[in-house]
Amino acid sequence: MPQVLDASDSAIIVTNEHRCITYVNGGFERMFGYRLADILGRHPSELLIGPHTDSTLLQTIRDSLHVQGRYAGEALVYDQAKQPRWVSMVINASPRPPGQDAPGRTVTVLSDITSTKMHETLQTRVLEGMVNELPLPELMKLVCNEVERIAPDVVASLLSVDAQGRIHPLAAPNLPRFIHQAIDGAPIGPKAGSCGTAAFRGQPVEVTDIATDPLWEDYRDLFLPTGLRACWSSPIKNREGRVVGTFAFYFREPRTPSPLHRRLVEVCLHLCAVAIERDAAHARIHQLAYFDGLTGLPNRALFRSSAERVLDRLRESPTPAALLYIDLDRFKLVNDSQGHAAGDVLLQEIATRLTHGIRARDLVTRLAGDEFALLLVDCPPARAALMAQHTLQAIAQPMEIQGQINVPHASIGVALYPEDGGDIDTLLRHAGQAMTQAKSESRHSLRLFSPEMNRRTQERAALERALRQVIDQRGLALHYQPQLPSTTPGRLYGVEALARWHHPEWGHVPPDRFIPMAEEAGLIQELTHWLLDEVCRQLAEWRATGLVVPHVALNLSARNFHDADFANQVYATLQRHGLAPGDLMLEITESVMMDALPATVANIQALHARGLRLSLDDFGTGYSSLSYLHRLPITELKLDKSFVQDLATSETARALTLSVLSIARSLGMTVVAEGVETEEQRAWLDAQGCPVMQGYLFCRPVPPAQLAEWLGAMTAEL
């Protein structure tokens, strides 16, 4: 039997009725370092009780043995080398001898649970805390408390190390508060106590005597009054190997850490690294979800939720507020001319300027792109206008980007709370409408919201929806206006196709209203595709019925030429309807002629190469340049109707018209005079040799069937 007991890993102690040791097994000798010959006749408490053993342990054991004859529990005990270890303790006592109150002989079985407490208990508590989403400081406090329970002779401390190399207390429940405050934000370094030095070196630092170690020169006067005399600190590293924190044990006497301490730290370093990385990941996810990655400002989602909380508080008292909707002017020019990196620098600087200009209770956000917003609390209308003006001035301060001086400008719309909206979505919408008004009327300015703006915006939105629908359903119509040669009465030079829209509720919607809207709404390509197809279909139908129409002119948008495949699409439409390139006259504006984008230039060249003719519309009203006329394949100039209307009353109009006619003749181009409405205008143009005229004097734009009737009537008159 003794051989079996000696082979057990558990420590077994047998005592007599006087609590003196009569036997210990080999497991006891291995666990605690004592030999039986040295401890026979001694009390177990003399051997195992140490400075941090529970002071009530012996009394608890005696009371349990007296009442139950048995005791079971956990205890911190010490071995012969005075090293602590945790044991599970089971004591069984034999029946008391007659006439005695004390228990009889006892058998004690001790199992070492130090590793169990460190690995299983500690890990379980910490991991449960992570699962329950405990905040990092609370989780680290739990670690410190558990460690100090396992090793009562230490004071545990956990610090974080930020990206700038500064330390911040995470948890140290038994360090005085003034120490937390004193070291918060302190830099790491080669002589920064145990923790700052360990973080700097990336290696553990053992200081056995704070009073004399040079690493503590700057901190010993802070710590020595607390009674702490030694400190062992270990760096906490993330998966990339960067130091993100430190884990330290302080001791109340000069000493080195014990094997128990080292095993504890070994377990805790991994747990703390996981916890800190998890917290950093959560912070990163939160940053990505609620903050703008470029400027660091709250994004629209966070701004919206924060603003709603602010407005909830304001509803309890009559406190005014103002929302400023800010949009940078000509921001695209910076991206196009200096590159997107320069644009990013500009946005970051604007964010900084906006942040510096507000109070702590105000809110700022980057909504999207080059749009920002400010919610100004306790801000009546007069102050709102003043703040908007100050914001414009702050934005407009010169700044250097990539060696170039930039002077940014913005347009600002202002909506007032509660007059212009009681919730943040309404305020944003109304301030956005005011900003759009400011940008359209005069850039670098501000506008306050008015109900009229909302009405116009709603009408515009309804019109855009209806336009999108009518284009999808091919519900627009084309009217055609004849163009007549001066030298050949009774014949057509061509006809111009003009889009018409009759809405069942609004009636006639003029082209100068829905064409620009199609461009702004991104519908112009679809509209042009329909226009091309319908013009070609109608011309092919006229040809099939014997109606002589030499060509059809149609207006194109500058944005059509930004589509690299536009020329191919035009040519394919002609082929699909069996028409020749000369059957179309493509009218372009001067903005197309001056557009230097590669796609625009390539489309113009491709159209010309395939035999399609280009007409320059509204010539003389924009930034006309003779150099463009010389270089580009322009076949026709259209004299703007504003000149024609003033021919009878304006010498300037007549002089300019003569100049256009002269330029066209010298360059071999045909001039088409638009807007001829009187016989006097026609006669003057005819006398000056204007080759083609178009206007109400001859025929208004009419549907295809009426054009055929008009042509028939004109032919019959000859």
XYZ file of C-alpha atoms in Angstrom:
718
model
C 0.000 0.000 0.000
C 2.690 2.643 0.818
C 4.178 2.112 -2.670
C 0.793 2.813 -4.257
C 0.355 5.982 -2.209
C 3.880 7.171 -3.023
C 3.153 6.891 -6.743
C 0.171 9.273 -6.490
C 0.584 12.849 -7.770
C -1.546 14.041 -4.870
C 0.031 14.896 -1.523
C -1.285 12.775 1.366
C -0.819 13.659 5.055
C -1.868 11.524 7.990
C -2.045 13.055 11.495
C -2.787 11.603 14.932
C -5.352 12.797 17.389
C -2.969 15.622 18.422
C -2.851 16.894 14.737
C 0.790 15.860 14.447
C 2.089 14.347 11.234
C 2.620 10.592 11.341
C 2.902 9.971 7.604
C 3.306 11.780 4.242
C 3.547 10.080 0.871
C 6.053 10.601 -1.902
C 3.597 12.943 -3.656
C 3.809 15.317 -0.668
C 7.592 15.282 -0.746
C 7.600 16.048 -4.481
C 4.954 18.763 -4.212
C 6.282 20.609 -1.175
C 9.934 19.592 -0.933
C 9.839 18.153 2.626
C 11.129 14.709 3.660
C 9.076 12.652 6.104
C 11.980 12.355 8.533
C 12.140 16.133 8.840
C 8.463 16.747 9.532
C 7.304 13.814 11.698
C 5.468 15.125 14.735
C 4.912 18.618 13.326
C 1.561 20.206 12.546
C 0.700 20.578 8.840
C -0.163 24.243 9.414
C 3.425 24.941 10.425
C 4.572 23.786 7.007
C 1.871 25.029 4.663
C 0.458 28.302 6.023
C 2.145 31.371 4.520
C 1.847 35.168 4.492
C -1.083 35.267 2.052
C -2.966 32.179 3.104
C -6.524 32.946 4.147
C -6.302 33.860 7.829
C -9.618 32.092 8.562
C -8.583 28.813 6.893
C -7.557 26.893 10.071
C -10.683 27.863 11.992
C -12.897 26.944 9.048
C -11.254 23.516 8.813
C -11.632 22.874 12.540
C -15.282 23.889 12.557
C -16.064 21.658 9.574
C -14.246 18.654 11.052
C -15.973 19.155 14.385
C -19.444 19.275 12.840
C -19.128 17.043 9.801
C -15.925 15.114 10.288
C -14.857 16.292 6.865
C -13.591 19.386 5.041
C -13.244 20.179 1.315
C -12.059 23.442 -0.246
C -9.331 25.392 -2.002
C -6.431 27.164 -0.382
C -3.250 29.074 -1.135
C -0.378 27.297 0.612
C 3.425 27.457 0.531
C 6.138 24.865 -0.071
C 9.469 24.470 1.697
C 11.012 27.177 -0.547
C 8.164 29.517 0.492
C 6.732 29.503 -3.026
C 2.938 29.733 -3.192
C 0.685 27.214 -4.873
C -3.030 26.627 -5.002
C -4.339 23.265 -3.830
C -7.630 21.480 -3.636
C -7.840 20.147 -0.049
C -9.930 17.221 1.224
C -9.620 16.258 4.937
C -11.359 13.290 6.510
C -11.264 12.681 10.275
C -11.766 9.391 12.117
C -14.410 9.274 14.828
C -13.469 11.154 18.004
C -12.232 9.002 20.869
C -14.713 8.713 23.750
C -14.610 11.698 26.061
C -12.662 13.941 23.658
C -13.964 16.999 21.793
C -11.091 17.112 19.278
C -11.262 15.035 16.079
C -9.375 11.817 15.919
C -6.799 10.954 13.324
C -7.055 12.770 9.942
C -6.148 11.969 6.367
C -5.544 14.994 4.133
C -5.330 14.803 0.321
C -3.905 17.867 -1.483
C -4.074 18.268 -5.292
C -2.121 21.054 -7.041
C -4.652 23.218 -8.942
C -2.380 26.156 -9.688
C -2.399 25.516 -13.436
C -6.134 24.877 -13.371
C -6.839 28.201 -11.695
C -4.526 30.046 -14.048
C -5.592 28.428 -17.296
C -9.133 27.249 -16.864
C -10.586 29.638 -14.281
C -8.795 32.770 -15.463
C -9.276 32.067 -19.145
C -12.926 31.149 -18.631
C -13.666 34.380 -16.767
C -11.905 36.545 -19.350
C -13.391 34.792 -22.368
C -16.863 35.004 -20.822
C -16.272 38.719 -20.426
C -15.395 39.005 -24.126
C -18.496 37.055 -25.125
C -20.609 39.365 -22.951
C -19.035 42.395 -24.692
C -17.491 43.838 -21.537
C -15.732 47.141 -22.263
C -11.957 46.754 -22.389
C -11.271 48.611 -19.078
C -13.741 46.378 -17.239
C -12.268 43.269 -18.846
C -8.752 44.305 -17.854
C -9.949 45.068 -14.312
C -11.338 41.539 -14.168
C -7.904 40.196 -15.183
C -6.185 42.236 -12.465
C -8.644 41.107 -9.796
C -8.342 37.439 -10.768
C -4.539 37.634 -10.837
C -4.412 39.303 -7.423
C -6.729 36.627 -6.051
C -4.437 33.887 -7.355
C -1.282 35.740 -6.282
C -2.235 38.008 -3.345
C 1.322 39.288 -2.958
C 1.181 41.332 -6.180
C -0.510 44.520 -7.360
C -1.404 44.106 -11.030
C -1.421 46.855 -13.627
C -2.441 46.937 -17.290
C -1.562 49.839 -19.589
C -2.255 50.458 -23.263
C 0.304 51.961 -25.654
C -1.075 54.159 -28.431
C 0.296 54.660 -31.946
C 2.199 57.750 -30.777
C 4.098 55.753 -28.137
C 2.226 57.040 -25.106
C 0.836 54.956 -22.265
C -2.681 55.062 -20.873
C -4.007 53.161 -17.813
C -6.444 50.394 -18.671
C -6.808 48.774 -15.260
C -4.961 48.835 -11.936
C -7.653 48.552 -9.251
C -5.188 48.644 -6.358
C -2.964 51.449 -7.572
C -3.888 54.908 -6.228
C -5.906 57.131 -8.510
C -3.271 59.857 -8.522
C -0.831 57.439 -10.170
C -3.320 56.748 -12.963
C -3.625 60.467 -13.594
C 0.121 61.114 -13.402
C 1.160 58.488 -15.959
C -1.711 58.895 -18.430
C -0.181 60.069 -21.706
C 3.412 59.623 -20.547
C 5.827 58.647 -23.355
C 7.583 55.306 -23.450
C 11.363 55.416 -23.533
C 14.674 53.873 -22.484
C 14.316 55.153 -18.890
C 10.555 55.257 -18.312
C 10.095 52.970 -15.307
C 9.418 49.301 -15.816
C 6.353 49.663 -18.057
C 7.525 52.500 -20.286
C 10.892 50.824 -20.745
C 9.373 47.379 -21.436
C 7.120 48.967 -24.105
C 10.113 50.801 -25.581
C 12.361 47.716 -25.660
C 9.626 45.243 -26.536
C 11.043 42.969 -23.809
C 10.221 42.245 -20.124
C 11.866 44.508 -17.571
C 12.500 43.333 -13.972
C 13.282 46.015 -11.421
C 13.950 44.428 -8.027
C 14.397 47.734 -6.197
C 12.564 50.836 -7.371
C 14.467 52.975 -4.885
C 17.837 52.392 -6.552
C 17.222 51.340 -10.160
C 18.101 54.126 -12.658
C 15.145 53.174 -14.881
C 12.884 54.608 -12.166
C 14.664 57.903 -11.728
C 11.712 59.953 -13.058
C 9.017 57.931 -11.295
C 10.360 56.699 -7.945
C 9.135 59.742 -5.997
C 5.667 59.058 -7.330
C 5.578 55.344 -6.450
C 7.694 54.899 -3.292
C 5.165 56.625 -0.978
C 2.645 53.926 -1.937
C 4.815 51.221 -0.377
C 5.634 49.523 -3.674
C 9.281 48.477 -3.919
C 9.679 46.286 -7.025
C 8.071 45.998 -10.447
C 8.169 43.416 -13.201
C 6.588 44.522 -16.493
C 6.049 42.571 -19.728
C 5.085 44.001 -23.129
C 1.794 42.947 -24.733
C 2.162 42.544 -28.501
C -0.410 42.181 -31.251
C -0.207 39.729 -34.133
C 2.032 42.093 -36.090
C 4.496 42.231 -33.222
C 3.722 45.845 -32.283
C 3.614 46.642 -28.569
C 0.045 47.596 -27.694
C 0.247 47.438 -23.903
C 2.108 46.292 -20.796
C 1.233 43.932 -17.966
C 3.023 44.614 -14.673
C 3.326 43.075 -11.199
C 4.264 45.399 -8.336
C 5.662 43.971 -5.093
C 5.791 45.480 -1.612
C 9.334 44.331 -1.004
C 12.454 44.225 -3.174
C 12.299 40.884 -4.966
C 12.067 38.988 -8.231
C 8.946 37.244 -9.524
C 8.299 33.645 -8.454
C 7.566 30.724 -10.809
C 3.861 31.220 -10.005
C 4.083 34.853 -11.070
C 5.835 33.921 -14.296
C 3.250 31.304 -15.130
C 0.469 33.780 -14.425
C 1.981 36.387 -16.718
C 2.534 33.806 -19.442
C -1.191 33.030 -19.401
C -2.340 36.638 -19.084
C -0.204 38.114 -21.851
C -2.032 36.078 -24.478
C -5.454 36.848 -23.002
C -4.691 40.566 -22.799
C -3.347 40.663 -26.352
C -6.534 39.016 -27.633
C -8.691 41.431 -25.626
C -6.813 44.533 -26.787
C -6.828 43.399 -30.436
C -10.525 42.639 -30.179
C -11.184 46.094 -28.790
C -9.059 47.670 -31.540
C -10.982 45.672 -34.154
C -14.284 46.843 -32.691
C -13.005 50.414 -32.674
C -11.895 50.044 -36.296
C -15.266 48.623 -37.310
C -16.976 51.493 -35.504
C -14.637 53.963 -37.220
C -15.420 52.490 -40.639
C -19.137 52.393 -39.916
C -19.547 55.861 -38.450
C -16.596 58.011 -39.519
C -15.359 59.261 -42.859
C -12.142 57.463 -43.748
C -10.548 60.493 -45.445
C -11.327 63.390 -43.109
C -12.010 61.567 -39.830
C -15.276 63.474 -39.462
C -18.485 61.695 -38.420
C -20.218 60.318 -41.490
C -23.827 60.927 -42.441
C -25.162 57.998 -40.362
C -23.450 59.086 -37.129
C -24.254 62.747 -37.765
C -27.902 61.912 -38.313
C -28.246 59.896 -35.090
C -26.301 62.482 -33.056
C -28.318 65.334 -34.537
C -31.600 63.614 -33.683
C -30.476 63.319 -30.035
C -29.558 67.011 -30.034
C -32.935 67.983 -31.509
C -34.715 65.796 -28.938
C -33.082 67.854 -26.194
C -33.891 71.121 -27.946
C -37.583 70.196 -28.172
C -37.756 70.365 -24.361
C -36.918 74.080 -24.443
C -37.366 76.807 -27.071
C -33.743 76.693 -28.227
C -33.063 77.590 -31.873
C -30.560 75.814 -34.102
C -29.303 76.094 -37.654
C -28.144 73.589 -40.223
C -25.508 74.726 -42.723
C -25.240 72.634 -45.903
C -21.838 73.305 -47.508
C -20.816 72.349 -51.033
C -17.411 73.228 -52.474
C -17.428 75.169 -55.741
C -15.537 73.778 -58.743
C -14.018 70.967 -56.681
C -13.899 68.750 -59.759
C -11.445 71.199 -61.307
C -8.925 70.417 -58.551
C -9.256 66.679 -59.152
C -8.971 67.091 -62.916
C -6.068 69.553 -62.927
C -4.003 68.401 -59.929
C -5.172 64.840 -59.377
C -7.304 63.107 -56.768
C -4.500 63.185 -54.191
C -4.673 66.984 -54.270
C -8.451 66.802 -53.972
C -8.078 64.609 -50.891
C -5.693 67.111 -49.293
C -8.183 69.899 -49.986
C -11.051 67.963 -48.382
C -8.938 67.196 -45.314
C -8.009 70.860 -44.914
C -11.644 71.947 -45.305
C -12.635 69.427 -42.616
C -9.997 70.894 -40.287
C -11.203 74.447 -40.911
C -14.820 73.503 -40.262
C -13.906 71.682 -37.041
C -11.905 74.627 -35.699
C -14.787 76.984 -36.320
C -17.397 75.280 -34.126
C -18.134 74.821 -30.437
C -18.011 71.497 -28.598
C -21.811 71.187 -28.593
C -22.085 71.721 -32.360
C -21.885 68.878 -34.896
C -19.940 68.590 -38.136
C -19.986 65.902 -40.831
C -18.811 65.087 -44.303
C -22.017 64.060 -46.019
C -20.475 62.796 -49.270
C -17.969 63.892 -51.896
C -17.336 67.604 -51.404
C -20.436 68.179 -49.266
C -20.308 68.979 -45.541
C -22.852 69.994 -42.909
C -22.797 71.848 -39.607
C -25.508 71.714 -36.936
C -25.161 74.825 -34.794
C -26.964 74.682 -31.436
C -28.471 77.801 -29.790
C -28.170 79.654 -33.066
C -30.892 82.191 -33.968
C -31.315 83.355 -37.589
C -29.013 86.382 -37.348
C -26.214 84.323 -35.864
C -26.804 81.555 -38.427
C -26.258 83.984 -41.310
C -23.170 85.394 -39.589
C -21.734 81.919 -38.976
C -22.395 80.940 -42.587
C -20.543 84.054 -43.759
C -17.621 83.297 -41.420
C -17.571 79.729 -42.732
C -17.347 80.978 -46.322
C -14.435 83.217 -45.336
C -12.645 80.413 -43.464
C -12.986 78.066 -46.428
C -11.718 80.733 -48.837
C -8.338 81.161 -47.132
C -5.522 80.305 -49.599
C -3.759 76.977 -49.165
C -0.815 75.343 -50.877
C -1.232 71.918 -52.463
C 1.634 70.278 -54.349
C 3.383 73.603 -54.722
C 0.295 75.378 -56.108
C -1.767 78.005 -54.300
C -5.442 77.081 -54.153
C -8.250 79.377 -53.014
C -11.235 77.117 -52.300
C -14.776 78.506 -52.292
C -18.121 77.085 -51.289
C -21.857 77.656 -51.522
C -23.897 77.338 -48.329
C -27.578 76.731 -47.719
C -29.058 77.438 -44.295
C -32.141 75.861 -42.708
C -33.389 77.018 -39.297
C -34.792 74.889 -36.464
C -37.683 74.719 -35.804
C -39.009 77.105 -38.496
C -37.710 75.123 -41.491
C -37.987 71.605 -40.069
C -38.402 69.704 -36.826
C -36.191 66.731 -37.695
C -32.729 66.349 -39.152
C -33.852 64.817 -42.457
C -36.128 67.765 -43.204
C -33.437 70.261 -42.196
C -30.888 68.537 -44.434
C -33.283 68.514 -47.366
C -34.236 72.164 -46.985
C -30.665 73.338 -46.383
C -29.629 71.345 -49.457
C -32.266 73.118 -51.521
C -30.995 76.489 -50.306
C -27.426 75.465 -51.164
C -28.486 74.497 -54.691
C -30.143 77.882 -55.049
C -26.963 79.638 -53.879
C -24.848 77.655 -56.316
C -27.138 78.285 -59.281
C -27.591 82.010 -58.660
C -24.046 83.015 -57.739
C -21.293 80.795 -56.416
C -19.332 81.633 -53.256
C -22.544 82.721 -51.545
C -25.137 81.642 -48.995
C -28.914 81.391 -49.097
C -31.474 80.871 -46.355
C -34.206 78.351 -47.058
C -37.654 79.579 -48.036
C -40.881 77.634 -48.697
C -40.726 78.800 -52.319
C -37.485 76.843 -52.750
C -39.202 73.699 -51.521
C -42.077 74.220 -53.922
C -39.704 74.631 -56.865
C -37.690 71.612 -55.788
C -40.785 69.446 -55.525
C -41.941 70.604 -58.946
C -38.519 69.903 -60.394
C -38.430 66.419 -58.855
C -41.896 65.663 -60.243
C -40.845 66.953 -63.652
C -37.712 64.790 -63.649
C -39.716 61.673 -62.736
C -42.202 62.408 -65.497
C -39.410 63.046 -68.012
C -37.724 59.782 -67.140
C -41.015 57.975 -67.633
C -41.877 59.632 -70.933
C -38.418 58.863 -72.352
C -38.699 55.235 -71.251
C -42.113 54.983 -72.889
C -40.987 56.877 -76.025
C -43.788 59.343 -75.366
C -42.110 62.474 -76.703
C -43.006 63.810 -80.151
C -40.974 65.432 -82.914
C -42.042 68.502 -84.818
C -40.220 69.676 -87.921
C -39.531 73.216 -89.134
C -38.600 73.803 -92.792
C -35.354 75.501 -93.807
C -35.696 77.292 -97.152
C -33.005 78.323 -99.641
C -33.123 81.952 -100.768
C -32.109 81.188 -104.342
C -34.511 78.336 -105.094
C -38.137 79.135 -104.160
C -40.429 76.179 -103.622
C -37.685 73.790 -102.597
C -36.447 72.626 -99.242
C -32.915 73.016 -97.956
C -33.771 70.723 -95.063
C -35.882 70.509 -91.905
C -34.933 70.835 -88.248
C -36.277 68.240 -85.793
C -37.485 69.725 -82.497
C -38.570 67.600 -79.520
C -41.990 68.323 -78.040
C -43.528 67.121 -74.781
C -47.217 67.359 -74.003
C -47.968 66.309 -70.437
C -51.542 65.226 -69.642
C -51.633 67.436 -66.525
C -49.168 70.243 -67.223
C -49.805 70.638 -70.925
C -46.966 71.806 -73.180
C -43.540 71.574 -71.467
C -41.061 73.776 -73.381
C -37.779 72.240 -74.596
C -35.697 74.887 -72.830
C -37.045 73.409 -69.624
C -36.835 69.664 -70.142
C -33.671 69.449 -72.295
C -31.394 71.002 -69.613
C -33.084 68.785 -67.035
C -32.311 65.718 -69.142
C -28.644 66.749 -69.158
C -28.508 67.309 -65.384
C -30.430 64.110 -64.603
C -28.197 61.936 -66.786
C -30.997 61.244 -69.280
C -29.549 63.045 -72.281
C -27.987 59.930 -73.837
C -31.297 58.059 -73.746
C -33.099 61.116 -75.130
C -30.572 61.465 -77.967
C -30.786 57.770 -78.863
C -34.561 58.105 -79.176
C -34.195 61.332 -81.155
C -31.737 59.768 -83.630
C -33.843 56.679 -84.138
C -37.105 58.602 -84.549
C -35.608 61.131 -86.981
C -34.139 58.372 -89.140
C -37.357 56.361 -89.017
C -39.416 59.394 -90.076
C -37.034 60.393 -92.858
C -37.044 56.827 -94.234
C -40.860 56.863 -94.133
C -41.009 60.169 -96.033
C -38.614 58.836 -98.639
C -40.748 55.708 -99.023
C -43.842 57.837 -99.733
C -42.016 60.027 -102.258
C -41.763 63.117 -100.060
C -38.530 64.976 -100.859
C -36.741 66.038 -97.665
C -33.017 66.589 -98.383
C -31.877 66.175 -94.779
C -32.961 66.540 -91.163
C -31.050 68.696 -88.685
C -31.093 67.710 -85.038
C -29.555 69.274 -81.938
C -26.972 67.351 -79.925
C -25.744 67.871 -76.376
C -22.105 68.366 -75.466
C -22.478 65.352 -73.197
C -23.304 63.119 -76.159
C -19.733 63.559 -77.368
C -18.301 62.321 -74.055
C -19.507 58.835 -74.987
C -16.561 57.273 -76.817
C -18.934 55.156 -78.939
C -21.274 57.991 -79.965
C -20.074 58.328 -83.579
C -20.498 54.583 -84.110
C -24.023 54.733 -82.680
C -25.031 57.536 -85.086
C -23.645 55.669 -88.100
C -25.288 52.400 -87.015
C -28.682 54.133 -86.698
C -28.374 55.517 -90.233
C -27.529 52.084 -91.599
C -30.396 50.441 -89.726
C -32.878 52.734 -91.491
C -31.175 52.575 -94.901
C -30.027 56.204 -94.885
C -26.805 57.891 -95.974
C -24.542 60.085 -93.793
C -25.593 63.182 -95.756
C -29.193 62.693 -94.660
C -28.425 64.154 -91.215
C -27.119 67.567 -90.171
C -25.804 67.378 -86.585
C -26.148 70.690 -84.770
C -23.591 71.296 -82.014
C -22.977 74.233 -79.692
C -19.754 76.155 -79.223
C -19.144 74.245 -75.952
C -18.662 71.062 -78.043
C -16.321 72.879 -80.391
C -14.168 74.085 -77.487
C -14.212 70.777 -75.572
C -10.691 69.337 -75.533
C -11.634 65.951 -74.064
C -10.148 63.125 -76.139
C -13.545 61.435 -76.544
C -15.097 64.622 -77.940
C -12.297 65.215 -80.423
C -12.337 61.572 -81.536
C -16.124 61.623 -82.075
C -15.979 64.789 -84.180
C -13.233 63.325 -86.343
C -15.049 59.989 -86.713
C -18.340 61.653 -87.696
C -16.585 63.781 -90.319
C -14.639 60.787 -91.663
C -17.923 58.935 -92.257
C -19.480 61.823 -94.171
C -21.723 63.298 -91.486
C -22.013 67.081 -91.474
C -21.773 69.380 -88.445
C -23.658 72.632 -87.974
C -22.593 75.225 -85.385
C -25.743 76.355 -83.610
C -26.309 79.865 -82.134
C -23.096 81.143 -83.668
C -21.900 84.461 -82.216
C -23.703 84.226 -78.859
C -20.991 82.419 -76.899
C -17.190 82.346 -77.003
C -16.841 82.045 -80.736
C -13.333 81.455 -81.971
C -12.288 81.601 -85.604
C -9.442 79.189 -84.882
C -11.995 76.466 -84.071
C -13.888 77.169 -87.266
C -10.631 76.805 -89.165
C -9.585 73.537 -87.537
C -12.862 71.655 -87.118
C -15.039 70.205 -89.934
C -17.941 72.654 -89.624
C -20.258 72.700 -92.687
C -22.898 75.156 -91.558
C -23.314 78.193 -89.285
C -26.695 78.938 -87.728
C -27.208 82.663 -87.180
C -28.863 83.073 -83.791
C -32.420 84.414 -83.833
C -31.456 87.190 -81.399
C -29.525 88.846 -84.249
C -32.373 88.345 -86.719
C -34.972 89.835 -84.390
C -32.923 93.059 -83.988
C -32.051 93.573 -87.666
C -34.641 96.334 -88.128
C -33.631 98.324 -85.051
C -29.985 97.575 -84.250
C -26.991 98.648 -86.287
C -24.854 96.318 -84.160
C -27.053 93.321 -85.040
C -26.792 94.161 -88.729
C -22.989 94.580 -88.502
C -22.566 91.271 -86.682
C -24.826 89.496 -89.157
C -22.786 90.825 -92.073
C -19.627 89.600 -90.332
C -21.061 86.102 -89.917
C -22.115 85.972 -93.553
C -18.663 87.141 -94.649
C -16.865 84.613 -92.455
C -19.069 81.785 -93.749
C -18.495 82.705 -97.406
C -14.738 82.893 -96.903
C -14.692 79.473 -95.227
C -17.111 77.848 -97.685
C -19.842 77.381 -95.074
C -23.605 77.748 -95.379
C -25.433 80.190 -93.087
C -28.925 79.346 -91.825
C -30.711 82.356 -90.295
C -33.076 81.295 -87.497
C -36.132 83.143 -86.243
C -37.180 84.944 -89.416
C -40.622 86.288 -88.585
C -41.162 89.378 -90.757
C -40.942 90.184 -94.433
C -38.563 93.013 -93.585
C -36.117 90.581 -91.965
C -36.376 88.192 -94.900
C -35.784 90.928 -97.442
C -32.744 92.322 -95.651
C -31.176 88.845 -95.280
C -31.933 88.054 -98.894
C -30.336 91.325 -100.004
C -27.183 90.441 -98.048
C -26.983 87.020 -99.658
C -28.036 84.851 -96.702
C -28.432 81.436 -98.353
C -30.943 79.718 -96.019
C -33.706 80.974 -93.729
C -35.918 79.402 -91.102
C -38.735 80.879 -89.028
C -42.403 81.514 -88.361
C -42.643 83.690 -91.489
C -42.470 80.475 -93.513
C -43.738 77.740 -91.183
C -43.898 76.943 -87.498
C -42.539 73.583 -86.260
C -45.277 71.070 -87.154
C -45.917 67.333 -86.765
C -44.776 65.062 -89.633
C -48.222 64.832 -91.274
C -48.671 68.612 -91.317
C -45.199 69.063 -92.778
C -46.208 66.839 -95.682
C -49.345 68.964 -96.175
C -47.320 72.180 -96.023
C -44.844 70.883 -98.596
C -47.715 69.868 -100.862
C -49.312 73.295 -100.567
C -45.999 75.052 -101.231
C -45.411 72.961 -104.347
C -48.947 73.625 -105.594
C -48.399 77.386 -105.370
C -45.497 77.238 -107.858
